[in-house]
Amino acid sequence: MSDNQPTFSAESYFRTQPSPPNLEHDLTGVRNFVSRQIAENRKVVLVTSGGTTVPLEHNVVRFLDNFSAGTRGATSAEYFLEHGYAVIFMHRQFSLQPFSRHYSHSTNPFLDFLEIQSNPKDGESPSETIAIQPATVPHLLPILAKYRAVQQSGALHTLTFVTVNDYLFLLRGVSQELSRLGRDVMYYLAAAVSDFFLPTQRMSEHKIQSGKGTLNIEMDQVPKILKPLVDEWTPEGFIVSFKLETDPSILLSKAEAALERYGHQVVIGNDLNRRKFEVVLVARESVLKSIDSTNWTEIEGETGPDKFVQNWLRLREGKTEIEEDIVNELIRYHEGWGRMGKASRN
Amino acid sequence: MSDNQPTFSAESYFRTQPSPPNLEHDLTGVRNFVSRQIAENRKVVLVTSGGTTVPLEHNVVRFLDNFSAGTRGATSAEYFLEHGYAVIFMHRQFSLQPFSRHYSHSTNPFLDFLEIQSNPKDGESPSETIAIQPATVPHLLPILAKYRAVQQSGALHTLTFVTVNDYLFLLRGVSQELSRLGRDVMYYLAAAVSDFFLPTQRMSEHKIQSGKGTLNIEMDQVPKILKPLVDEWTPEGFIVSFKLETDPSILLSKAEAALERYGHQVVIGNDLNRRKFEVVLVARESVLKSIDSTNWTEIEGETGPDKFVQNWLRLREGKTEIEEDIVNELIRYHEGWGRMGKASRN
């Protein structure tokens, strides 16, 4: 790689950057999980969630990060589980997780719904124990019941990443394991992955010292990983990627450009300020062949052979989470995707 | 400010950067809290904790961050409370907090110690409720009891920040409120504050677009806030700052340089890889005048009038948290600091 050509290809990225130390261990866990799901005839979705970091130093003190609490991924994972999918939940360490997300440190801190009770027993010295405040039970009980049911069914497998490098190596490895599932796998790539990284060869060994004026950071582009994912690692997978923009006027064109460039199935477009109650699904029309697609409309101005279509989802009255509808819709398309595969084999 | 002189002074920083929207509300809360502690004759410690972010965009998607889970601050706050201090816990949103820190999402996730119980009552239809698993009670009960006691005493006040700008404005405002306490206030500045920032005037309005080659970021130095803190905002406060380094060979010299430059009382030096079981307290000898300082030794080579001394603390056998000893030591020095103040007034 010459200095004049700073952009890494996926191939040169994986050749020159170090693989994370626990990668093989993580992939063995995925392999076993996938085998069990195949035996139980479950479809699998890989949900990625949370932001990735870009360390500026080998001994990491400072890093570039992407804003993401992991709400979309953790919430969606619950709905996929409810619909019978097995879920590989690949998330940023400490980001929100399915079920426990309802009780974070700030929303409903759990110490606040516990109470100390004195337990005087006949003939024994009084002792204290802990009870759940009764007012909490109606909200917590169904969540706990679902959590326990998922633990028993073995339908949830969790992986963690921190850096963008962890993420890229994990995604490649996991998708290669998942390719065994053919069309029975969905990729729901909700993680907020950095577009830039600092090659390990240019990283500072120790903490960058201040006191020397301004800080200058020059980062390379992260390779476009969707391309090899679609073309090589999991050619039959149903792949849903996400676009988050702060400028709504470029959201649709960015989504179309991604579909055109990578050839996958669906892009979910989010405007940063509206993403909790409105998203747009964008797809190539050919992907919708075998489903009822009456709620999709053509994107204005698109008339070529590879027409783009859009489907706006808005939070329905009485609902609290738009992820319920996103997941419902995607599962319909995934079924269609499976039928298309069967049709093309016949 | 000319282009040739990019470094902001504290004065020019606060004049040119926007104050956070909820600042006045936060400071009113602190003012009332301080009044109550003065009425109850409590000493107050401001504990800062967690990392600060440096947003790269006004509509924040990307930011620079400092590594910190907030363990040191959250743990130390508990020990200060145990010793009768009132604590203002000023921490990064979602970083660890006193008491709840023992049950994070990953260590001891709380859903795992709850169980669903059937509650058949005479003459009623059976219902379900939630109970704490008995094995959890011995660990959780003392934490919950302390948490409840602190809530009832009103000795803990929590403030949150996200960006380095939030932090700087809050620290200035809070220290001005705390200066009413004279020598009865300690500053325990454990937050990992960015050394660099991006002035609001140079920040990108929308998400920085990739696809245009490398990303170049140039950041200015954050003004050295300890200087006005010591000289102007809280001249009688007992101020403890922290140094975290990844290269142990520069730790002592960095700590001395900070004391020399800012004129405060103690620097706690941390090596990134040893900080859980070893820290060094560094002070000017004159600060230790009125305490038993037999466990302090001079730093080699220092012979001037302003001699530097060091005190290494190591995790004792049978203990789990070095913060217990750090806080014990500092409270001794803070008492000495109070006696020095009385002596100088007589």
Short mmCIF file of N, CA and C in Angstrom, two decimals, chain A residues 25 96 117 205 282:
data_model
loop_
_atom_site.label_atom_id
_atom_site.label_comp_id
_atom_site.label_asym_id
_atom_site.label_seq_id
_atom_site.Cartn_x
_atom_site.Cartn_y
_atom_site.Cartn_z
N HIS A 25 -12.29 -18.17 19.96
CA HIS A 25 -13.19 -18.62 21.03
C HIS A 25 -14.63 -18.17 20.74
N LEU A 96 -26.96 -1.25 25.70
CA LEU A 96 -28.18 -1.87 26.19
C LEU A 96 -28.33 -3.29 25.65
N GLN A 117 -36.89 -5.84 54.37
CA GLN A 117 -37.98 -6.29 55.23
C GLN A 117 -37.43 -7.01 56.44
N GLU A 205 2.02 4.58 20.86
CA GLU A 205 2.19 3.52 21.87
C GLU A 205 1.58 3.97 23.20
N VAL A 282 -36.02 1.16 2.58
CA VAL A 282 -35.75 1.35 1.16
C VAL A 282 -35.22 0.03 0.61
#
